[in-house]
PDB file of C-alpha atoms in Angstrom:
ATOM      1  CA  THR A  26     -11.791   3.500-103.961  1.00 88.00           C
ATOM      2  CA  ASN A  27     -14.711   1.081-103.712  1.00 95.00           C
ATOM      3  CA  THR A  28     -14.819  -2.244-101.902  1.00 97.00           C
ATOM      4  CA  CYS A  29     -14.917  -4.998-104.526  1.00 96.00           C
ATOM      5  CA  ALA A  30     -14.535  -8.103-102.342  1.00 96.00           C
ATOM      6  CA  ILE A  31     -14.752  -9.281 -98.757  1.00 97.00           C
ATOM      7  CA  LEU A  32     -13.385 -12.730 -97.962  1.00 95.00           C
ATOM      8  CA  LYS A  33     -14.014 -14.388 -94.594  1.00 96.00           C
ATOM      9  CA  GLU A  34     -12.513 -17.523 -93.067  1.00 93.00           C
ATOM     10  CA  PRO A  35     -15.112 -18.552 -90.476  1.00 93.00           C
ATOM     11  CA  SER A  36     -13.056 -20.806 -88.211  1.00 93.00           C
ATOM     12  CA  SER A  37     -10.265 -18.260 -87.591  1.00 94.00           C
ATOM     13  CA  GLY A  38     -12.285 -15.082 -88.102  1.00 95.00           C
ATOM     14  CA  ARG A  39      -9.749 -13.764 -90.614  1.00 96.00           C
ATOM     15  CA  VAL A  40     -11.164 -11.232 -93.067  1.00 97.00           C
ATOM     16  CA  MET A  41      -9.607  -9.749 -96.200  1.00 97.00           C
ATOM     17  CA  THR A  42     -11.248  -6.687 -97.719  1.00 97.00           C
ATOM     18  CA  VAL A  43     -10.168  -5.554-101.183  1.00 97.00           C
ATOM     19  CA  ALA A  44     -10.835  -2.003-102.396  1.00 98.00           C
ATOM     20  CA  THR A  45      -9.818  -0.502-105.729  1.00 97.00           C
ATOM     21  CA  ASN A  46     -10.281   2.403-108.091  1.00 96.00           C
ATOM     22  CA  GLN A  47     -10.626  -0.049-110.994  1.00 96.00           C
ATOM     23  CA  PRO A  48     -14.070  -0.855-112.435  1.00 94.00           C
ATOM     24  CA  GLY A  49     -13.660  -4.632-112.383  1.00 94.00           C
ATOM     25  CA  VAL A  50     -12.128  -7.559-110.570  1.00 94.00           C
ATOM     26  CA  GLN A  51     -11.153 -10.901-112.089  1.00 93.00           C
ATOM     27  CA  PHE A  52     -11.522 -13.892-109.776  1.00 92.00           C
ATOM     28  CA  TYR A  53      -9.294 -16.935-110.294  1.00 88.00           C
ATOM     29  CA  THR A  54      -9.611 -20.144-108.347  1.00 85.00           C
ATOM     30  CA  GLY A  55      -6.870 -22.637-107.640  1.00 76.00           C
ATOM     31  CA  ASN A  56      -8.311 -25.181-110.094  1.00 79.00           C
ATOM     32  CA  SER A  57      -4.888 -26.225-111.322  1.00 72.00           C
ATOM     33  CA  LEU A  58      -3.055 -26.302-108.010  1.00 70.00           C
ATOM     34  CA  SER A  59      -1.533 -29.707-107.399  1.00 68.00           C
ATOM     35  CA  THR A  60       2.061 -29.086-106.482  1.00 67.00           C
ATOM     36  CA  ALA A  61       4.294 -29.031-103.444  1.00 63.00           C
ATOM     37  CA  LEU A  62       6.592 -26.132-102.679  1.00 65.00           C
ATOM     38  CA  PRO A  63      10.062 -27.190-101.507  1.00 69.00           C
ATOM     39  CA  GLY A  64      10.007 -27.619 -97.746  1.00 69.00           C
ATOM     40  CA  ARG A  65       6.374 -26.554 -97.606  1.00 70.00           C
ATOM     41  CA  ARG A  66       2.988 -28.184 -97.746  1.00 71.00           C
ATOM     42  CA  THR A  67       1.232 -29.522-100.819  1.00 74.00           C
ATOM     43  CA  TYR A  68      -1.482 -27.306-102.243  1.00 72.00           C
ATOM     44  CA  GLY A  69      -4.378 -29.038-103.945  1.00 75.00           C
ATOM     45  CA  THR A  70      -7.240 -27.968-106.157  1.00 78.00           C
ATOM     46  CA  HIS A  71      -9.018 -24.851-104.869  1.00 79.00           C
ATOM     47  CA  ALA A  72      -6.395 -24.248-102.148  1.00 77.00           C
ATOM     48  CA  GLY A  73      -5.908 -20.675-103.305  1.00 81.00           C
ATOM     49  CA  LEU A  74      -7.465 -17.800-105.142  1.00 86.00           C
ATOM     50  CA  CYS A  75      -6.514 -14.564-106.832  1.00 90.00           C
ATOM     51  CA  LEU A  76      -8.435 -11.295-107.077  1.00 94.00           C
ATOM     52  CA  GLU A  77      -7.002  -9.182-109.899  1.00 94.00           C
ATOM     53  CA  THR A  78      -8.341  -5.622-110.072  1.00 96.00           C
ATOM     54  CA  GLN A  79      -8.496  -4.338-113.624  1.00 95.00           C
ATOM     55  CA  ASN A  80     -10.568  -2.803-116.391  1.00 95.00           C
ATOM     56  CA  TYR A  81     -13.491  -4.846-117.611  1.00 94.00           C
ATOM     57  CA  PRO A  82     -12.536  -7.655-120.001  1.00 90.00           C
ATOM     58  CA  ASP A  83     -12.965  -6.613-123.647  1.00 93.00           C
ATOM     59  CA  SER A  84     -13.133  -2.907-122.698  1.00 94.00           C
ATOM     60  CA  VAL A  85     -11.449  -1.953-125.966  1.00 94.00           C
ATOM     61  CA  HIS A  86     -14.492  -3.211-127.918  1.00 96.00           C
ATOM     62  CA  GLN A  87     -17.299  -2.071-125.585  1.00 96.00           C
ATOM     63  CA  ALA A  88     -18.277   1.586-125.906  1.00 94.00           C
ATOM     64  CA  SER A  89     -20.340   1.447-122.696  1.00 95.00           C
ATOM     65  CA  PHE A  90     -17.324   0.286-120.606  1.00 95.00           C
ATOM     66  CA  PRO A  91     -14.757   2.713-119.133  1.00 93.00           C
ATOM     67  CA  SER A  92     -11.936   3.304-121.608  1.00 92.00           C
ATOM     68  CA  PRO A  93      -8.720   1.335-120.990  1.00 93.00           C
ATOM     69  CA  PHE A  94      -6.664   3.620-123.244  1.00 94.00           C
ATOM     70  CA  LEU A  95      -3.894   5.875-121.973  1.00 94.00           C
ATOM     71  CA  HIS A  96      -3.208   8.772-124.327  1.00 96.00           C
ATOM     72  CA  PRO A  97       0.069  10.734-124.632  1.00 97.00           C
ATOM     73  CA  GLY A  98       0.524  13.076-121.686  1.00 97.00           C
ATOM     74  CA  GLU A  99      -2.000  11.253-119.470  1.00 95.00           C
ATOM     75  CA  GLU A 100      -0.988   9.572-116.241  1.00 94.00           C
ATOM     76  CA  TYR A 101      -2.178   6.182-115.049  1.00 93.00           C
ATOM     77  CA  HIS A 102      -3.000   5.532-111.398  1.00 93.00           C
ATOM     78  CA  HIS A 103      -4.162   2.103-110.263  1.00 94.00           C
ATOM     79  CA  LEU A 104      -4.864   1.686-106.571  1.00 97.00           C
ATOM     80  CA  THR A 105      -5.726  -1.575-104.837  1.00 97.00           C
ATOM     81  CA  ILE A 106      -5.850  -1.912-101.060  1.00 97.00           C
ATOM     82  CA  HIS A 107      -5.805  -5.289 -99.262  1.00 97.00           C
ATOM     83  CA  GLN A 108      -6.954  -4.863 -95.673  1.00 97.00           C
ATOM     84  CA  PHE A 109      -6.674  -7.746 -93.220  1.00 97.00           C
ATOM     85  CA  SER A 110      -8.561  -8.012 -89.947  1.00 97.00           C
ATOM     86  CA  VAL A 111      -9.992 -10.551 -87.519  1.00 96.00           C
ATOM     87  CA  GLU A 112     -13.647 -10.754 -86.550  1.00 90.00           C
ATOM     88  CA  THR A 113     -14.289 -11.478 -82.912  1.00 80.00           C
TER      89      THR A 113
END
């Protein structure tokens, strides 16, 4: 696996490291967050994010990208590791 992202929250020292065997990572922001969860706090715009490990977008049409195809008899293994720590 290769590290694809390191996120740090400076005030608490929390760190999330993401490693994967996938060639790409899609980053989503919380642009559309504006809802309250029952009994929980309200989450506003940019209150969250998502890191989705995957093949490169449009891999099926790009010969220079790793192939996303799985052929009969082949096995698929996708590994993503989320490691949490605290910097001191």
